[in-house]
CSV table of C-alpha atoms in Angstrom, one decimal:
chain,number,residue,atom,x,y,z
T,1,MET,CA,109.1,106.8,10.8
T,2,SER,CA,107.3,110.1,11.0
T,3,ASP,CA,105.6,111.6,7.9
T,4,ASN,CA,108.3,114.4,7.7
T,5,THR,CA,111.3,112.1,7.9
T,6,THR,CA,112.7,110.5,4.8
T,7,ALA,CA,114.8,107.4,4.4
T,8,GLY,CA,117.8,109.6,3.6
T,9,ASP,CA,117.3,111.4,6.9
T,10,VAL,CA,117.6,108.3,9.0
T,11,LEU,CA,120.6,107.0,7.1
T,12,ASN,CA,122.3,110.4,7.0
T,13,ARG,CA,122.0,110.7,10.7
T,14,LEU,CA,123.3,107.2,11.2
T,15,SER,CA,126.3,108.1,9.1
T,16,ALA,CA,126.7,111.3,11.2
T,17,GLU,CA,126.9,109.2,14.3
T,18,GLY,CA,130.1,107.7,12.9
T,19,VAL,CA,128.7,104.5,11.4
T,20,SER,CA,129.8,103.7,7.8
T,21,ILE,CA,126.9,102.0,6.0
T,22,TRP,CA,128.0,99.1,3.7
T,23,LEU,CA,125.9,96.7,1.6
T,24,ASP,CA,126.4,93.0,2.3
T,25,ASP,CA,125.6,91.9,-1.2
T,26,LEU,CA,126.9,92.1,-4.8
T,27,SER,CA,125.8,90.8,-8.1
T,28,ARG,CA,126.4,91.6,-11.8
T,29,GLU,CA,122.7,92.4,-12.0
T,30,ARG,CA,123.1,95.2,-9.4
T,31,LEU,CA,126.0,96.5,-11.4
T,32,ARG,CA,124.4,96.2,-14.8
T,33,THR,CA,121.1,97.9,-13.7
T,34,GLY,CA,122.8,100.7,-11.8
T,35,ASN,CA,121.2,99.5,-8.6
T,36,LEU,CA,124.5,99.7,-6.6
T,37,ALA,CA,125.2,103.2,-7.8
T,38,ASP,CA,121.6,104.2,-6.8
T,39,LEU,CA,122.2,102.9,-3.3
T,40,VAL,CA,125.4,104.9,-3.0
T,41,LYS,CA,123.5,108.0,-4.0
T,42,SER,CA,120.2,107.5,-2.1
T,43,LYS,CA,121.0,105.4,0.9
T,44,ASP,CA,124.5,106.5,2.1
T,45,VAL,CA,126.1,103.2,1.1
T,46,VAL,CA,129.9,103.7,1.1
T,47,GLY,CA,131.2,100.1,0.9
T,48,VAL,CA,130.4,96.5,-0.2
T,49,THR,CA,131.1,93.1,1.3
T,50,THR,CA,130.9,89.8,-0.4
T,51,ASN,CA,131.3,86.2,0.6
T,52,PRO,CA,131.1,82.8,-1.1
T,53,THR,CA,127.3,82.5,-0.3
T,54,ILE,CA,126.6,85.8,-2.0
T,55,PHE,CA,128.5,84.9,-5.1
T,56,GLN,CA,126.9,81.5,-5.3
T,57,LYS,CA,123.4,83.0,-5.2
T,58,ALA,CA,124.4,85.7,-7.7
T,59,LEU,CA,125.8,83.3,-10.3
T,60,SER,CA,122.9,80.9,-10.0
T,61,LYS,CA,120.3,83.5,-11.0
T,62,GLY,CA,119.5,85.1,-14.3
T,63,ASP,CA,121.7,85.4,-17.4
T,64,ALA,CA,124.1,88.2,-16.4
T,65,TYR,CA,127.1,85.9,-16.3
T,66,ASP,CA,126.3,83.7,-19.3
T,67,GLU,CA,128.5,85.5,-21.9
T,68,GLN,CA,131.6,85.5,-19.7
T,69,VAL,CA,131.1,81.9,-18.6
T,70,ALA,CA,130.7,80.8,-22.2
T,71,ASP,CA,134.0,82.5,-23.1
T,72,LEU,CA,135.8,80.9,-20.2
T,73,GLY,CA,134.4,77.6,-21.3
T,74,LEU,CA,135.7,78.0,-24.8
T,75,ARG,CA,139.1,78.8,-23.4
T,76,LYS,CA,139.0,75.6,-21.3
T,77,VAL,CA,140.0,77.4,-18.1
T,78,SER,CA,139.8,75.5,-14.8
T,79,VAL,CA,136.8,76.0,-12.6
T,80,ASP,CA,138.9,77.7,-9.9
T,81,GLU,CA,140.3,80.2,-12.4
T,82,ALA,CA,136.8,80.7,-13.8
T,83,ILE,CA,135.5,81.7,-10.4
T,84,ARG,CA,138.4,84.0,-9.8
T,85,ALA,CA,137.7,85.7,-13.1
T,86,LEU,CA,133.9,86.0,-12.6
T,87,THR,CA,134.1,87.3,-9.0
T,88,ALA,CA,137.0,89.6,-9.6
T,89,ALA,CA,135.2,91.2,-12.5
T,90,ASP,CA,132.2,92.1,-10.3
T,91,VAL,CA,134.4,93.3,-7.4
T,92,ARG,CA,136.5,95.4,-9.8
T,93,ALA,CA,133.4,97.0,-11.2
T,94,ALA,CA,132.0,97.7,-7.7
T,95,CYS,CA,135.3,99.2,-6.7
T,96,ASP,CA,134.9,101.7,-9.6
T,97,VAL,CA,131.3,102.5,-8.5
T,98,LEU,CA,132.6,103.2,-4.9
T,99,ARG,CA,135.7,105.1,-6.0
T,100,GLY,CA,134.1,108.4,-5.3
T,101,ALA,CA,133.4,107.4,-1.7
T,102,TYR,CA,137.0,106.2,-1.4
T,103,ASP,CA,138.4,109.5,-2.6
T,104,ARG,CA,136.1,111.6,-0.5
T,105,SER,CA,136.9,109.7,2.7
T,106,ASN,CA,140.7,109.7,2.0
T,107,GLY,CA,140.6,105.9,1.6
T,108,VAL,CA,138.7,105.1,4.8
T,109,ASP,CA,135.5,104.0,3.0
T,110,GLY,CA,134.6,103.1,-0.6
T,111,ARG,CA,136.0,99.7,0.0
T,112,VAL,CA,134.8,96.4,-1.7
T,113,SER,CA,135.8,93.0,-0.3
T,114,ILE,CA,136.6,89.7,-2.1
T,115,GLU,CA,137.3,86.6,-0.1
T,116,VAL,CA,140.0,84.0,-0.5
T,117,ASP,CA,138.9,80.5,-1.2
T,118,PRO,CA,137.4,79.3,2.1
T,119,ARG,CA,138.9,75.9,1.7
T,120,LEU,CA,142.2,77.6,2.6
T,121,ALA,CA,141.0,78.8,6.0
T,122,HIS,CA,143.5,76.5,7.8
T,123,ASP,CA,146.4,76.9,5.3
T,124,THR,CA,148.5,80.0,6.0
T,125,ASP,CA,150.9,80.0,3.1
T,126,THR,CA,148.3,79.3,0.4
T,127,THR,CA,146.0,82.0,1.9
T,128,VAL,CA,148.9,84.5,1.5
T,129,ALA,CA,149.5,83.4,-2.1
T,130,GLU,CA,145.8,83.6,-2.9
T,131,ALA,CA,145.5,87.1,-1.3
T,132,ARG,CA,148.4,88.3,-3.5
T,133,ALA,CA,146.8,86.9,-6.6
T,134,LEU,CA,143.4,88.5,-5.9
T,135,TRP,CA,145.0,91.8,-5.1
T,136,TRP,CA,146.8,91.7,-8.5
T,137,LEU,CA,143.8,90.5,-10.4
T,138,VAL,CA,141.3,93.1,-9.2
T,139,ASP,CA,143.9,95.8,-9.3
T,140,ARG,CA,142.0,98.6,-7.4
T,141,PRO,CA,143.3,100.6,-4.4
T,142,ASN,CA,140.0,100.4,-2.7
T,143,LEU,CA,139.9,96.6,-2.5
T,144,PHE,CA,139.8,94.5,0.6
T,145,ILE,CA,141.0,90.9,0.7
T,146,LYS,CA,138.9,88.9,3.1
T,147,ILE,CA,140.8,86.4,5.3
T,148,PRO,CA,139.1,84.4,8.0
T,149,ALA,CA,140.2,84.9,11.6
T,150,THR,CA,141.2,81.2,12.1
T,151,VAL,CA,144.4,80.5,14.0
T,152,GLU,CA,146.1,79.8,10.7
T,153,GLY,CA,144.6,82.9,9.2
T,154,LEU,CA,146.2,85.3,11.8
T,155,PRO,CA,149.8,85.1,10.4
T,156,ALA,CA,148.5,85.4,6.9
T,157,ILE,CA,146.7,88.6,7.9
T,158,ALA,CA,149.9,90.1,9.3
T,159,GLN,CA,151.9,89.0,6.3
T,160,VAL,CA,149.7,90.5,3.6
T,161,LEU,CA,149.3,93.7,5.5
T,162,SER,CA,153.1,93.9,5.8
T,163,GLU,CA,153.1,93.8,1.9
T,164,GLY,CA,150.7,96.7,1.6
T,165,ILE,CA,147.6,94.6,0.9
T,166,SER,CA,144.4,95.9,2.7
T,167,VAL,CA,142.5,93.3,4.6
T,168,ASN,CA,138.9,92.6,5.8
T,169,VAL,CA,139.3,90.0,8.6
T,170,THR,CA,136.2,87.9,8.6
T,171,LEU,CA,134.4,85.3,10.8
T,172,ILE,CA,135.3,86.8,14.1
T,173,PHE,CA,132.9,85.7,16.9
T,174,GLY,CA,134.7,86.0,20.2
T,175,ILE,CA,136.5,88.6,22.2
T,176,GLU,CA,139.7,86.7,22.7
T,177,ARG,CA,140.1,85.9,19.0
T,178,TYR,CA,139.3,89.6,18.2
T,179,GLY,CA,142.2,90.6,20.4
T,180,ALA,CA,144.5,88.3,18.4
T,181,VAL,CA,143.1,89.8,15.2
T,182,MET,CA,144.0,93.3,16.3
T,183,ASP,CA,147.5,92.1,17.3
T,184,ALA,CA,148.0,90.6,13.9
T,185,PHE,CA,146.9,93.9,12.3
T,186,LEU,CA,149.4,95.9,14.5
T,187,ASP,CA,152.1,93.4,13.7
T,188,GLY,CA,151.5,93.6,9.9
T,189,VAL,CA,151.5,97.4,9.9
T,190,GLU,CA,154.6,97.6,12.1
T,191,ARG,CA,156.4,95.4,9.6
T,192,ALA,CA,155.2,97.5,6.7
T,193,VAL,CA,156.5,100.7,8.4
T,194,ALA,CA,159.8,99.0,9.2
T,195,ALA,CA,160.1,98.0,5.5
T,196,GLY,CA,159.7,101.7,4.6
T,197,ARG,CA,156.3,101.3,3.0
T,198,ASP,CA,153.8,104.2,2.8
T,199,VAL,CA,151.0,103.0,5.1
T,200,THR,CA,148.7,105.9,4.6
T,201,ASP,CA,146.4,104.0,2.2
T,202,LEU,CA,146.8,100.6,4.0
T,203,ALA,CA,143.4,99.8,5.6
T,204,SER,CA,141.6,97.0,7.5
T,205,VAL,CA,138.3,96.1,9.1
T,206,ALA,CA,137.6,93.4,11.6
T,207,SER,CA,134.3,91.7,10.8
T,208,PHE,CA,132.7,90.7,14.0
T,209,PHE,CA,129.6,88.5,13.4
T,210,VAL,CA,126.6,89.4,15.4
T,211,SER,CA,123.2,87.6,14.8
T,212,ARG,CA,124.6,84.1,14.7
T,213,VAL,CA,125.6,84.4,18.4
T,214,ASP,CA,121.9,85.0,19.3
T,215,THR,CA,120.7,82.2,17.0
T,216,GLU,CA,122.9,79.7,18.8
T,217,ILE,CA,122.5,80.9,22.3
T,218,ASP,CA,118.8,81.5,22.0
T,219,ALA,CA,118.4,77.9,20.9
T,220,ARG,CA,120.2,76.7,24.0
T,221,LEU,CA,118.2,79.0,26.2
T,222,ASP,CA,115.0,77.6,24.7
T,223,LYS,CA,116.1,74.1,25.7
T,224,ILE,CA,116.7,75.2,29.3
T,225,GLY,CA,113.2,76.7,29.2
T,226,THR,CA,113.2,78.4,32.6
T,227,ASP,CA,111.9,82.0,33.1
T,228,GLU,CA,115.5,83.0,33.8
T,229,ALA,CA,116.7,81.6,30.5
T,230,THR,CA,113.8,83.1,28.6
T,231,ALA,CA,114.6,86.5,30.0
T,232,LEU,CA,118.1,86.3,28.5
T,233,ARG,CA,117.0,85.6,24.9
T,234,GLY,CA,118.3,88.1,22.4
T,235,GLN,CA,120.8,89.7,24.7
T,236,ALA,CA,124.0,87.8,24.0
T,237,ALA,CA,125.0,89.0,20.5
T,238,ILE,CA,124.7,92.7,21.3
T,239,ALA,CA,126.5,92.3,24.6
T,240,ASN,CA,129.3,90.4,22.8
T,241,ALA,CA,129.7,93.1,20.1
T,242,ARG,CA,129.7,95.9,22.7
T,243,LEU,CA,132.5,94.2,24.6
T,244,ALA,CA,134.4,93.9,21.3
T,245,TYR,CA,134.1,97.7,20.8
T,246,GLU,CA,135.5,98.1,24.4
T,247,ALA,CA,138.5,96.0,23.4
T,248,TYR,CA,138.9,98.1,20.2
T,249,GLU,CA,138.9,101.3,22.2
T,250,LYS,CA,141.6,100.1,24.5
T,251,VAL,CA,143.9,98.8,21.7
T,252,PHE,CA,143.6,101.9,19.6
T,253,ALA,CA,144.4,104.2,22.5
T,254,SER,CA,147.6,102.3,23.3
T,255,ASP,CA,151.2,103.6,22.8
T,256,ARG,CA,151.8,100.8,20.3
T,257,TRP,CA,149.0,102.1,18.1
T,258,ASN,CA,149.9,105.8,18.6
T,259,ALA,CA,153.4,105.1,17.2
T,260,LEU,CA,151.8,103.7,14.0
T,261,ALA,CA,149.3,106.5,13.8
T,262,ALA,CA,152.2,108.9,13.9
T,263,ALA,CA,153.5,107.1,10.8
T,264,GLY,CA,150.2,107.8,9.0
T,265,ALA,CA,148.5,104.4,9.6
T,266,LYS,CA,144.7,104.1,9.7
T,267,PRO,CA,143.1,102.2,12.6
T,268,GLN,CA,141.5,98.8,11.9
T,269,ARG,CA,137.8,99.5,12.3
T,270,PRO,CA,135.3,97.1,13.8
T,271,LEU,CA,132.7,96.0,11.3
T,272,TRP,CA,129.4,94.5,12.4
T,273,ALA,CA,128.6,91.6,10.1
T,274,SER,CA,125.7,89.1,10.1
T,275,THR,CA,123.3,92.0,10.9
T,276,GLY,CA,120.2,90.6,9.4
T,277,VAL,CA,117.7,89.5,12.1
T,278,LYS,CA,117.0,85.8,12.0
T,279,ASP,CA,114.2,85.7,14.7
T,280,PRO,CA,111.0,87.5,13.6
T,281,ALA,CA,110.2,88.2,17.2
T,282,TYR,CA,113.0,90.8,17.3
T,283,ASP,CA,113.0,94.2,15.8
T,284,ASP,CA,114.6,94.0,12.3
T,285,THR,CA,116.9,97.0,13.0
T,286,ARG,CA,118.3,95.9,16.3
T,287,TYR,CA,121.8,94.8,15.1
T,288,VAL,CA,122.2,98.2,13.6
T,289,LEU,CA,120.7,100.7,16.0
T,290,ASP,CA,121.7,98.9,19.2
T,291,LEU,CA,125.4,99.0,18.0
T,292,VAL,CA,126.0,102.6,17.1
T,293,ALA,CA,129.3,104.3,18.0
T,294,PRO,CA,131.9,106.3,16.3
T,295,GLY,CA,134.4,104.7,13.9
T,296,ILE,CA,132.5,101.5,13.1
T,297,VAL,CA,131.2,99.9,9.9
T,298,ASN,CA,127.8,98.1,9.7
T,299,THR,CA,127.4,95.9,6.6
T,300,MET,CA,123.8,95.1,6.0
T,301,PRO,CA,121.7,92.9,3.7
T,302,GLU,CA,119.5,95.2,1.6
T,303,ALA,CA,116.4,94.1,3.6
T,304,THR,CA,118.0,95.4,6.8
T,305,LEU,CA,119.2,98.6,5.1
T,306,ASP,CA,115.6,99.2,3.9
T,307,ALA,CA,114.2,98.5,7.4
T,308,VAL,CA,116.6,101.0,9.0
T,309,ALA,CA,115.7,103.6,6.3
T,310,ASP,CA,112.0,103.0,6.7
T,311,HIS,CA,111.4,102.8,10.5
T,312,GLY,CA,114.7,103.0,12.3
T,313,VAL,CA,114.7,105.1,15.4
T,314,LEU,CA,118.2,106.4,16.3
T,315,ARG,CA,119.1,106.8,20.0
T,316,GLY,CA,122.6,108.1,19.5
T,317,ASP,CA,125.6,106.2,20.8
T,318,THR,CA,124.3,102.8,22.0
T,319,ILE,CA,127.6,101.1,22.8
T,320,ARG,CA,129.8,103.3,25.1
T,321,GLY,CA,128.7,103.2,28.7
T,322,THR,CA,127.1,99.7,28.3
T,323,TYR,CA,130.1,97.5,29.1
T,324,ASP,CA,129.3,96.6,32.7
T,325,GLY,CA,125.8,95.5,31.6
T,326,ALA,CA,127.3,93.5,28.7
T,327,ARG,CA,129.6,91.7,31.1
T,328,ALA,CA,126.7,91.0,33.4
T,329,THR,CA,124.7,89.4,30.5
T,330,LEU,CA,127.5,87.0,29.6
T,331,ALA,CA,128.0,86.2,33.3
T,332,ALA,CA,124.3,85.4,33.6
T,333,LEU,CA,124.5,83.1,30.6
T,334,ASP,CA,127.5,81.3,32.2
T,335,ALA,CA,125.6,81.0,35.5
T,336,ILE,CA,122.8,79.0,33.9
T,337,GLY,CA,125.2,76.7,32.1
T,338,ILE,CA,125.8,78.2,28.7
T,339,SER,CA,129.5,78.2,27.9
T,340,TYR,CA,130.6,81.3,26.0
T,341,ASP,CA,133.8,79.6,24.8
T,342,GLU,CA,132.0,76.5,23.5
T,343,VAL,CA,129.5,78.6,21.6
T,344,ILE,CA,132.3,80.8,20.0
T,345,GLU,CA,134.3,77.8,19.0
T,346,LEU,CA,131.3,76.1,17.4
T,347,LEU,CA,130.3,79.2,15.5
T,348,GLU,CA,133.8,79.6,14.0
T,349,VAL,CA,133.8,75.9,12.8
T,350,GLU,CA,130.3,76.3,11.4
T,351,GLY,CA,131.2,79.6,9.7
T,352,VAL,CA,134.0,78.1,7.8
T,353,ASP,CA,132.0,75.0,7.0
T,354,LYS,CA,129.1,77.1,5.6
T,355,PHE,CA,131.3,79.1,3.3
T,356,GLU,CA,133.0,75.9,2.1
T,357,VAL,CA,129.6,74.4,1.3
T,358,SER,CA,128.6,77.6,-0.6
T,359,TRP,CA,132.0,77.5,-2.4
T,360,GLN,CA,131.5,73.9,-3.4
T,361,GLU,CA,128.0,74.7,-4.8
T,362,LEU,CA,129.6,77.6,-6.7
T,363,LEU,CA,132.3,75.2,-8.1
T,364,ASP,CA,129.7,72.7,-9.1
T,365,SER,CA,127.3,75.1,-10.8
T,366,THR,CA,130.2,77.0,-12.6
T,367,GLN,CA,131.7,73.7,-13.8
T,368,ALA,CA,128.4,72.7,-15.3
T,369,GLU,CA,128.1,76.0,-17.1
T,370,LEU,CA,131.8,75.8,-18.3
T,371,ALA,CA,131.1,72.3,-19.7
T,372,LYS,CA,128.5,73.8,-22.1
T,373,GLY,CA,131.2,75.9,-23.7
T,374,GLN,CA,133.8,73.1,-23.8
T,375,ARG,CA,131.7,70.7,-25.8
């Protein structure tokens, strides 16, 4: 970054390109110290995403949760209810911090996400019930309920949207499943409109995971080991996300969508998730600056946010006009024996499994703390 360019300049210009900057992290410590509010003021942060791994890490550090955990233990609540209470309290407070961004953007930004229990990823009815409970418990209009884009999650997404509950669809890896997610969104909003609901505040994002695609495909390319394979390293994830944006452009220019827009509905925006760079050989801003286009969200770990602010070089819109090249990249991967469909299926299974592991760790650590207050 040049001497006369500040962090705010880079992030302000990124926002001006149509990218909403969200933070992929939350903890009570951030809330208690005012750190989240500072990021909103100084680094253009207009939203927050959470997941089971983030909460597991937050609850395992420091003493910020000790008093509430002690009270929950004395009341002898179940560990599941304790986790709901702990995480909902953080998300509710974050919603309040982001309320200004929500109001200024007419409900587009200022959103904070809380995820349904990942063990419900393949249980449609219980996912719906959990989404309703979390929506009631947090009780903020700028909340998003996160529901995974599993086959069983799709009808749950449509159902809760039809009831007026805003949704962050998570764990999307492939183009075909993303198409099904957008269809579920349209179905849910159509049902809400048919029921006479006011849909002007109903919102959704579709969280398309980026870096994990490169991690898996690069490992396969390294095993192949040819010059041709090496030349394809680090290209798959960005190509995949760019083609997702192409699919988004088509759906949200359709007659089906236009009818909903006329009723006041907001489009479901693509959200780039998993944007922290895992391979140190790559530029640490690539999953932000190579995926710039109007109408998207990029949720970043704080390290990635800081990297973009410090040395990010904006090149304008880096998505539109790249679609043929992106298709050529995926075709080249297929030609050397890497199955796109196999990779995407594996990543979805692993994504759910990883969140289940983090949730179990969260259950175990919370149960141990509750036990102290129940003695």
